[in-house]
Coordinates of C-alpha atoms in Angstrom, one line a residue:
X159 CA -23.8 90.7 14.5
X160 CA -23.7 86.7 13.7
X161 CA -21.5 85.8 10.7
X162 CA -23.3 84.6 7.6
X163 CA -24.1 80.6 7.8
X164 CA -22.4 78.6 5.2
X165 CA -24.6 75.7 4.2
X166 CA -23.6 72.3 5.1
X167 CA -22.2 70.4 2.2
X168 CA -22.3 66.7 2.1
X169 CA -18.5 66.7 1.5
X170 CA -17.5 68.4 4.6
X171 CA -14.7 67.6 6.8
X172 CA -15.8 66.9 10.4
X173 CA -13.7 67.4 13.2
X174 CA -14.4 64.0 14.5
X175 CA -11.0 62.3 15.3
X176 CA -10.3 61.3 18.8
X177 CA -7.1 60.7 20.3
X178 CA -6.8 57.0 19.7
X179 CA -8.0 57.3 16.1
X180 CA -5.2 59.8 15.4
X181 CA -2.4 57.6 17.3
X182 CA -3.9 54.7 15.2
X183 CA -3.0 56.5 11.9
X184 CA 0.3 57.3 13.2
X185 CA 1.5 54.1 14.1
X186 CA 0.1 52.8 10.6
X187 CA 2.5 55.3 9.0
X188 CA 5.4 54.2 10.8
X189 CA 5.0 50.4 9.9
X190 CA 5.9 48.4 13.0
X191 CA 7.6 45.6 10.9
X192 CA 10.4 48.0 9.7
X193 CA 12.1 46.9 13.0
X194 CA 13.0 43.6 11.6
X195 CA 14.0 45.1 8.2
X196 CA 16.9 47.0 10.0
X197 CA 17.6 44.4 12.6
X198 CA 20.8 42.9 10.9
X199 CA 22.4 46.0 10.0
X200 CA 21.9 47.7 13.9
X201 CA 22.9 44.2 15.2
X202 CA 26.2 44.2 13.4
X203 CA 27.0 48.0 14.5
X204 CA 26.2 47.6 18.1
X205 CA 27.4 44.0 18.4
X206 CA 24.1 42.7 19.5
X207 CA 22.5 45.7 21.2
X208 CA 19.7 46.7 19.1
X209 CA 17.1 47.5 21.9
X210 CA 19.5 50.1 23.4
X211 CA 19.9 51.8 20.0
X212 CA 16.1 52.0 20.0
X213 CA 16.3 53.6 23.7
X214 CA 18.6 56.5 22.5
X215 CA 16.6 57.1 19.3
X216 CA 13.1 57.1 21.5
X217 CA 14.8 59.4 24.1
X218 CA 15.4 61.8 20.9
X219 CA 12.3 61.5 19.1
X220 CA 10.3 62.0 22.4
X221 CA 12.0 65.5 22.8
X222 CA 11.0 66.1 19.1
X223 CA 7.6 65.0 19.3
X224 CA 7.0 67.3 22.2
X225 CA 8.3 70.1 20.0
X226 CA 5.8 68.8 17.2
X227 CA 3.1 69.1 19.4
X228 CA 3.7 72.7 20.3
X229 CA 4.1 73.9 17.0
X230 CA 1.2 71.9 15.8
X231 CA -0.9 73.7 18.5
X232 CA 0.5 77.1 17.6
X233 CA 0.0 76.6 13.7
X234 CA -2.7 74.0 13.3
X235 CA -3.4 74.7 9.6
X236 CA -0.1 73.1 8.6
X237 CA 1.8 70.1 9.5
X238 CA 5.6 70.1 8.1
X239 CA 8.8 71.2 9.6
X240 CA 9.1 73.4 6.7
X241 CA 6.2 75.7 7.5
X242 CA 7.1 75.7 11.1
X243 CA 10.9 76.9 10.2
X244 CA 9.5 79.3 7.6
X245 CA 7.1 81.0 9.7
X246 CA 8.9 80.8 12.9
X247 CA 12.6 81.5 12.0
X248 CA 12.9 82.6 8.4
X249 CA 11.5 81.8 4.9
X250 CA 14.9 81.1 3.5
X251 CA 15.5 78.6 6.5
X252 CA 11.9 76.9 5.8
X253 CA 13.2 76.6 2.3
X254 CA 16.3 74.7 3.2
X255 CA 14.2 72.4 5.6
X256 CA 11.9 71.8 2.7
X257 CA 14.4 71.2 0.2
X258 CA 16.3 68.7 2.5
X259 CA 12.9 67.1 3.0
X260 CA 12.4 66.9 -0.8
X261 CA 15.4 64.4 -0.7
X262 CA 13.4 62.4 1.9
X263 CA 10.1 62.3 -0.2
X264 CA 12.2 61.4 -3.2
X265 CA 14.0 58.3 -1.4
X266 CA 11.1 56.7 0.6
X267 CA 9.4 55.3 -2.3
X268 CA 12.5 54.0 -3.6
X269 CA 13.5 52.5 -0.2
X270 CA 10.0 50.9 -0.1
X271 CA 10.9 49.5 -3.8
X272 CA 14.5 48.2 -2.2
X273 CA 12.6 46.5 0.6
X274 CA 10.3 44.4 -1.7
X275 CA 13.4 43.4 -3.6
X276 CA 15.1 42.4 -0.7
X277 CA 12.1 40.4 0.4
X278 CA 11.4 38.6 -2.9
X279 CA 15.3 37.8 -4.1
X280 CA 15.3 35.9 -0.7
X281 CA 12.2 33.9 -1.5
X282 CA 13.0 33.7 -5.3
X283 CA 16.9 33.5 -5.0
X284 CA 17.1 32.4 -8.6
X285 CA 15.0 35.4 -10.2
X286 CA 16.9 38.6 -10.9
X287 CA 16.1 41.5 -8.6
X288 CA 15.8 43.8 -11.3
X289 CA 12.9 42.1 -12.4
X290 CA 11.2 42.6 -8.7
X291 CA 12.0 46.6 -8.9
X292 CA 10.5 47.0 -12.2
X293 CA 7.4 45.2 -11.7
X294 CA 6.9 46.9 -8.2
X295 CA 7.6 50.2 -9.6
X296 CA 5.7 49.9 -12.7
X297 CA 2.5 48.6 -10.7
X298 CA 2.9 51.4 -7.9
X299 CA 3.6 54.2 -10.3
X300 CA 0.2 52.9 -12.4
X301 CA -1.8 53.0 -9.4
X302 CA -1.0 56.5 -8.4
X303 CA -1.0 57.7 -12.0
X304 CA -4.6 57.0 -12.2
X305 CA -5.6 58.0 -8.6
X306 CA -4.1 59.3 -5.6
X307 CA -6.5 58.5 -3.0
X308 CA -5.0 58.1 0.6
X309 CA -4.4 54.7 2.2
X310 CA -4.8 55.6 6.0
X311 CA -7.9 53.2 6.3
X312 CA -5.4 50.5 4.7
X313 CA -2.7 51.6 7.1
X314 CA -5.0 51.0 10.1
X315 CA -5.9 47.4 8.9
X316 CA -2.1 46.7 8.3
X317 CA -1.3 48.0 11.6
X318 CA -3.6 45.6 13.3
X319 CA -2.3 42.8 11.2
X320 CA 1.4 43.7 11.9
X321 CA 1.0 43.9 15.5
X322 CA -0.8 40.6 15.8
X323 CA 2.1 39.0 13.8
X324 CA 4.6 40.9 16.0
X325 CA 2.8 39.2 19.0
X326 CA 3.1 35.7 17.7
X327 CA 6.6 36.3 16.9
X328 CA 7.2 37.0 20.7
X329 CA 5.4 34.0 21.6
X330 CA 7.4 31.6 19.3
X331 CA 10.6 33.1 20.7
X332 CA 9.8 33.1 24.0
X333 CA 9.1 29.1 23.7
X334 CA 12.7 28.5 21.7
X335 CA 14.4 30.5 24.5
X336 CA 13.0 28.5 27.2
X337 CA 14.4 25.4 24.9
X338 CA 17.9 26.8 24.8
X339 CA 17.8 28.6 21.5
X340 CA 19.7 32.0 21.1
X341 CA 20.7 33.2 24.6
X342 CA 18.6 30.6 26.3
X343 CA 16.9 32.9 28.5
X344 CA 13.8 35.6 28.3
X345 CA 15.3 37.9 30.6
X346 CA 19.0 39.4 29.7
X347 CA 20.5 42.5 30.0
X348 CA 23.1 41.8 27.1
X349 CA 20.7 43.3 24.5
X350 CA 21.1 46.8 26.3
X351 CA 24.5 46.9 27.8
X352 CA 27.8 44.6 27.4
X353 CA 31.5 45.1 27.3
X354 CA 32.1 45.5 23.7
X355 CA 29.7 48.2 23.2
X356 CA 31.0 52.1 22.8
X357 CA 29.3 55.4 22.5
X358 CA 30.4 56.1 18.9
X359 CA 28.8 52.6 17.4
X360 CA 25.7 53.4 19.6
X361 CA 25.0 56.6 18.2
X362 CA 25.8 55.5 14.7
X363 CA 23.1 52.8 15.2
X364 CA 20.5 55.2 16.9
X365 CA 20.7 57.2 13.6
X366 CA 20.0 54.2 11.7
X367 CA 16.8 53.1 13.8
X368 CA 15.6 56.7 13.6
X369 CA 14.6 55.5 10.2
X370 CA 11.8 53.2 12.1
X371 CA 10.2 56.5 13.7
X372 CA 9.8 58.3 10.5
X373 CA 6.3 58.9 9.7
X374 CA 5.0 59.8 13.1
X375 CA 5.0 63.5 12.2
X376 CA 2.5 62.7 9.2
X377 CA -0.5 62.9 11.7
X378 CA -0.2 66.6 11.8
X379 CA -2.1 66.8 8.5
X380 CA -5.3 65.8 10.5
X381 CA -4.9 68.8 12.8
X382 CA -7.9 70.2 11.6
X383 CA -10.0 67.0 12.1
X384 CA -9.4 66.4 15.7
X385 CA -12.2 67.0 18.1
X386 CA -9.9 69.6 19.9
X387 CA -6.5 71.3 19.4
X388 CA -5.4 69.9 22.5
X389 CA -5.6 66.2 21.1
X390 CA -2.9 66.9 18.5
X391 CA 0.1 67.5 20.9
X392 CA -1.1 64.4 23.2
X393 CA -1.3 62.2 20.0
X394 CA 2.1 62.7 18.4
X395 CA 3.9 62.0 21.9
X396 CA 1.6 59.1 22.5
X397 CA 2.3 57.7 18.9
X398 CA 6.0 58.0 19.5
X399 CA 5.8 56.3 22.8
X400 CA 3.6 53.5 21.6
X401 CA 5.8 52.8 18.4
X402 CA 8.9 53.0 20.1
X403 CA 7.6 50.5 22.9
X404 CA 6.6 48.2 19.8
X405 CA 10.2 48.6 18.4
X406 CA 12.0 48.1 21.8
X407 CA 9.9 44.9 22.7
X408 CA 10.1 43.2 19.3
X409 CA 14.0 43.8 18.9
X410 CA 14.6 42.9 22.6
X411 CA 13.3 39.5 21.7
X412 CA 14.8 39.3 18.4
X413 CA 18.0 40.3 20.1
X414 CA 17.6 37.3 22.4
X415 CA 16.9 34.7 19.7
X416 CA 19.6 36.2 17.3
X417 CA 22.6 37.4 19.6
X418 CA 24.6 37.7 16.4
X419 CA 24.1 37.7 12.5
X420 CA 25.3 34.5 11.7
X421 CA 21.9 32.7 11.2
X422 CA 21.2 35.5 8.5
X423 CA 23.9 34.2 6.4
X424 CA 24.3 36.6 3.2
X425 CA 20.9 38.5 4.1
X426 CA 22.1 40.8 6.9
X427 CA 20.8 43.9 5.0
X428 CA 17.2 42.8 5.6
X429 CA 16.6 39.7 7.4
X430 CA 13.0 39.6 8.0
X431 CA 12.2 36.6 5.7
X432 CA 15.2 34.6 7.5
X433 CA 13.6 35.8 10.9
X434 CA 10.2 34.4 10.1
X435 CA 11.7 31.3 8.6
X436 CA 14.1 30.4 11.6
X437 CA 11.4 31.1 14.2
X438 CA 8.5 29.6 12.8
X439 CA 9.0 27.7 9.6
X440 CA 7.8 28.2 6.3
X441 CA 4.3 29.0 7.0
X442 CA 5.2 31.7 9.7
X443 CA 7.7 32.9 7.3
X444 CA 5.0 33.5 4.5
X445 CA 3.0 35.2 7.0
X446 CA 5.6 37.3 8.7
X447 CA 6.9 38.3 4.8
X448 CA 3.3 39.1 3.8
X449 CA 3.0 41.4 6.8
X450 CA 6.1 43.4 6.1
X451 CA 5.2 43.2 2.3
X452 CA 1.6 44.6 2.6
X453 CA 2.9 47.2 4.8
X454 CA 5.6 48.3 2.5
X455 CA 3.4 48.4 -0.5
X456 CA 1.0 50.6 1.5
X457 CA 3.6 52.9 2.6
X458 CA 5.0 52.8 -0.8
X459 CA 1.7 53.8 -2.4
X460 CA 1.3 56.8 0.1
X461 CA 4.8 57.8 -0.1
X462 CA 4.8 58.0 -3.9
X463 CA 1.6 59.9 -4.2
X464 CA 3.0 62.5 -1.4
X465 CA 5.9 63.2 -3.2
X466 CA 4.1 63.8 -6.6
X467 CA 1.9 66.1 -4.6
X468 CA 4.8 68.0 -3.2
X469 CA 6.4 68.5 -6.5
X470 CA 2.9 69.8 -7.8
X471 CA 2.8 72.2 -4.9
X472 CA 6.3 73.5 -5.8
X473 CA 5.3 73.6 -9.3
X474 CA 2.1 75.4 -8.8
X475 CA 4.0 78.2 -6.7
X476 CA 6.8 78.3 -9.4
X477 CA 9.5 76.9 -7.0
X478 CA 10.1 74.3 -9.9
X479 CA 9.3 75.1 -13.5
X480 CA 5.4 75.3 -13.5
X481 CA 4.6 73.9 -17.0
X482 CA 6.1 70.6 -15.9
X483 CA 5.8 70.1 -12.4
X484 CA 2.5 72.3 -12.2
X485 CA 0.8 70.2 -14.5
X486 CA -2.2 67.9 -13.7
X487 CA -3.6 65.8 -16.3
X488 CA -7.4 66.6 -17.5
X489 CA -8.1 63.1 -17.9
X490 CA -6.6 61.3 -14.6
X491 CA -6.7 64.7 -12.6
X492 CA -3.1 63.5 -11.3
X493 CA 0.3 65.3 -11.5
X494 CA 1.3 62.8 -14.2
X495 CA 4.8 63.9 -14.9
X496 CA 5.6 64.2 -11.5
X497 CA 4.3 60.4 -10.7
X498 CA 6.3 59.1 -13.6
X499 CA 9.5 61.3 -12.4
X500 CA 9.3 59.4 -8.8
X501 CA 8.7 56.1 -10.5
X502 CA 11.8 56.5 -12.5
X503 CA 13.8 57.6 -9.4
X504 CA 12.5 54.6 -7.4
X505 CA 14.2 52.4 -10.4
X506 CA 17.6 53.2 -8.5
X507 CA 16.4 50.5 -6.0
X508 CA 18.0 47.9 -8.2
X509 CA 21.6 48.7 -6.8
X510 CA 21.5 50.7 -3.8
X511 CA 21.6 49.0 -0.1
X512 CA 19.1 49.6 2.8
X513 CA 21.8 51.0 5.0
X514 CA 23.0 53.7 2.7
X515 CA 19.3 54.9 1.4
X516 CA 17.9 54.9 5.1
X517 CA 21.0 57.0 6.0
X518 CA 20.0 59.5 3.0
X519 CA 16.7 59.7 4.3
X520 CA 17.6 60.0 8.0
X521 CA 19.7 63.0 6.6
X522 CA 16.9 65.1 5.7
X523 CA 14.7 63.6 8.7
X524 CA 17.3 64.9 11.2
X525 CA 17.3 68.2 9.5
X526 CA 13.5 68.7 9.9
X527 CA 13.5 67.3 13.4
X528 CA 16.1 69.9 14.4
X529 CA 14.5 72.7 12.7
X530 CA 11.2 71.8 14.5
X531 CA 13.0 71.7 17.8
X532 CA 14.7 75.2 16.7
X533 CA 11.3 76.6 15.7
X534 CA 9.9 76.2 19.2
X535 CA 12.4 78.7 20.5
X536 CA 11.8 81.1 17.7
X537 CA 8.4 80.9 17.7
X538 CA 7.7 80.8 21.5
X539 CA 10.6 82.5 23.3
X540 CA 11.7 85.0 20.8
X541 CA 8.7 85.9 18.6
X542 CA 6.2 85.9 21.5
X543 CA 8.4 86.6 24.1
X544 CA 7.6 83.9 26.4
X545 CA 10.6 83.3 28.4
X546 CA 10.1 85.3 31.6
X547 CA 9.2 82.6 33.9
X548 CA 10.7 79.3 34.9
X549 CA 8.1 77.2 33.2
X550 CA 8.3 79.3 30.0
X551 CA 12.1 79.0 30.0
X552 CA 11.8 75.4 30.6
X553 CA 9.1 74.5 28.0
X554 CA 10.2 76.9 25.4
X555 CA 14.1 77.0 25.6
X556 CA 15.6 74.1 27.6
X557 CA 13.3 71.5 26.1
X558 CA 13.9 72.3 22.5
X559 CA 17.4 73.1 23.0
X560 CA 17.9 69.5 24.2
X561 CA 16.0 68.3 21.3
X562 CA 18.3 70.4 18.9
X563 CA 21.8 69.2 20.4
X564 CA 20.2 65.4 20.4
X565 CA 19.2 65.5 16.8
X566 CA 22.3 67.1 15.5
X567 CA 24.3 64.7 17.7
X568 CA 22.8 62.0 15.7
X569 CA 22.9 63.8 12.4
X570 CA 26.7 64.1 12.9
X571 CA 26.8 60.3 13.2
X572 CA 25.3 59.7 10.2
X573 CA 26.8 57.1 7.4
X574 CA 29.6 59.1 5.9
X575 CA 28.5 58.8 2.4
X576 CA 24.9 60.2 3.4
X577 CA 26.6 63.2 4.8
X578 CA 28.5 63.9 1.8
X579 CA 25.6 63.1 -0.6
X580 CA 23.2 65.4 1.9
X581 CA 25.7 68.3 2.0
X582 CA 26.2 68.2 -2.0
X583 CA 22.3 68.3 -2.1
X584 CA 22.1 71.4 0.4
X585 CA 24.6 73.2 -1.5
X586 CA 22.8 72.7 -4.6
X587 CA 19.8 73.9 -3.0
X588 CA 21.7 77.1 -1.7
X589 CA 22.4 77.8 -5.3
X590 CA 18.9 77.3 -6.4
X591 CA 17.6 79.7 -3.7
X592 CA 20.0 82.4 -4.7
X593 CA 18.5 81.9 -8.5
X594 CA 14.9 82.1 -7.0
X595 CA 15.4 85.1 -4.7
X596 CA 17.5 86.8 -7.1
X597 CA 20.2 87.0 -4.7
X598 CA 17.9 87.2 -1.9
X599 CA 16.2 90.4 -3.4
X600 CA 12.8 88.6 -3.6
X601 CA 11.0 86.2 -1.0
X602 CA 10.9 82.8 -1.4
X603 CA 7.7 81.3 -2.4
X604 CA 5.7 78.9 -0.1
X605 CA 5.5 75.1 -0.9
X606 CA 4.0 73.4 2.2
X607 CA 2.7 70.1 0.8
X608 CA -0.6 70.5 2.7
X609 CA -1.3 73.7 1.1
X610 CA -4.2 74.0 -1.5
X611 CA -2.5 74.2 -5.1
X612 CA -5.6 73.8 -7.3
X613 CA -8.0 76.7 -6.7
X614 CA -9.6 75.4 -3.8
X615 CA -9.5 76.7 -0.4
X616 CA -10.9 75.6 3.1
X617 CA -13.9 77.2 4.7
X618 CA -15.2 76.8 8.4
X619 CA -19.0 76.6 8.4
X620 CA -21.4 77.6 11.0
X621 CA -21.2 74.4 12.7
X622 CA -17.4 74.3 12.9
X623 CA -17.1 71.8 10.2
X624 CA -14.5 72.5 7.4
X625 CA -15.5 72.2 3.6
X626 CA -13.4 72.7 0.5
X627 CA -14.8 75.0 -1.6
X628 CA -13.5 76.0 -5.6
X629 CA -14.2 78.7 -8.3
X630 CA -17.8 78.4 -9.1
X631 CA -18.8 76.8 -5.5
X632 CA -17.5 73.3 -6.7
X633 CA -17.0 71.2 -3.5
X634 CA -14.4 68.4 -3.5
X635 CA -15.4 65.6 -1.3
X636 CA -12.7 65.1 1.3
X637 CA -13.8 61.9 3.3
X638 CA -12.7 61.2 7.0
X639 CA -9.5 59.4 6.9
X640 CA -8.5 61.0 3.6
X641 CA -4.9 62.7 3.7
X642 CA -4.4 65.8 2.1
X643 CA -0.9 64.4 1.3
X644 CA -2.4 61.8 -1.1
X645 CA -5.3 63.5 -2.4
X646 CA -5.2 66.0 -5.3
X647 CA -8.3 68.1 -5.3
X648 CA -9.5 69.0 -8.8
X649 CA -9.3 72.6 -9.6
X650 CA -11.8 74.5 -11.9
X651 CA -9.5 74.4 -14.8
X652 CA -8.8 70.8 -14.4
X653 CA -12.5 69.6 -14.5
X654 CA -14.2 68.5 -17.4
X655 CA -16.3 71.4 -19.0
X656 CA -19.5 69.7 -18.5
X657 CA -19.0 69.9 -14.8
X658 CA -17.3 73.1 -14.1
X659 CA -20.5 75.1 -13.4
X660 CA -22.7 72.4 -12.2

């Protein structure tokens, strides 16, 4: 007997994303221009070997990307390290991964505000940076407060703009190198290896540049929109490889042109505007900063909306106080308290350094990456018993184990203050977990960012399309390219009474 046919709805979510469409979304999330934001910090740590730091980080990220691909294929309805650990290892382990990820989520909007501050205080040195932070945070908070629509289409446009600007940058640098600027050559091994390098500083630098890769895992949220389940694992790996190649090539030519940080003066913390000015003059500086500025703003909008939604999920599932964090405004249909709270946290960008905040973010990111690698072993080798052949042992034990070791090694080389602060955050999470589970006598509630939290559920129709249907058969439109991390569906209780039962 054939299953009942579910009527097609105009707001259906079709499986129409191909490999390159998903890769484009992933690269847009990664923001290619971020390589120039941390260039001065990493160059200082490595004494002029930024590209080598990217090679180390890229190798680690490739192992992790393979593990993400395996888990995305095994659990296609989810997309977070939290859920993978929750379902494959243990719910309490998943809670810790989610708790550390929450630190990342809260700090990502702040780091975008910080980068904007660093840009503008270089261009307008006479204006207090506090003003820029307040204006930026207020604007982003207001936009997200009114609507939490996704920015994936904007990210795609910004990706093309950013890559074009980087290509122009490379052409200008090559011309200057030929004319004797910087190292005076287009080919040199010094950005990769030189006598003053040491393993400790290289690993420390690799932890910093991991910040550039954050976001590649975000494309797992499109698992239910790809044409074939086989696309997602390839898309994750290709995204990391192409993104890493962009970072590697851009940092190589930047390192040839700037062997040390002397030309940046007092702006080593984020030398992007100075790099643009020195390489191409005031006109190119404007274009260069515009590329970084617009990409950062788009990232800021997406991350602000995303953490607001994660807090909403935690509130709706009573992981956080439901009356506060689970509230959705009946007027704007957004979690207004969460949006404002994230804005308040972002105001801390007035005083922190990019190096410290990126280290805090990498603390949680590397914990999540380690958990994903471990989840492969737990899910395939232990739960499914796939450890009897050489291929299974290699794919589901050896490869992810190498990923665990590599990510853990980078984690141990994080900024000392970030390690201390992150461990304090985890200790607070442990105490909170004891309270929530009543000393482990009750199970912990789920809080995957991608799960429906407002009464709507995903249903597959007879044609294989996904529609989102809520109580009373209301339909939430989810257009192609719209991110569940950035859209808050309206529950029946959240909708105006006049439209609830239409």
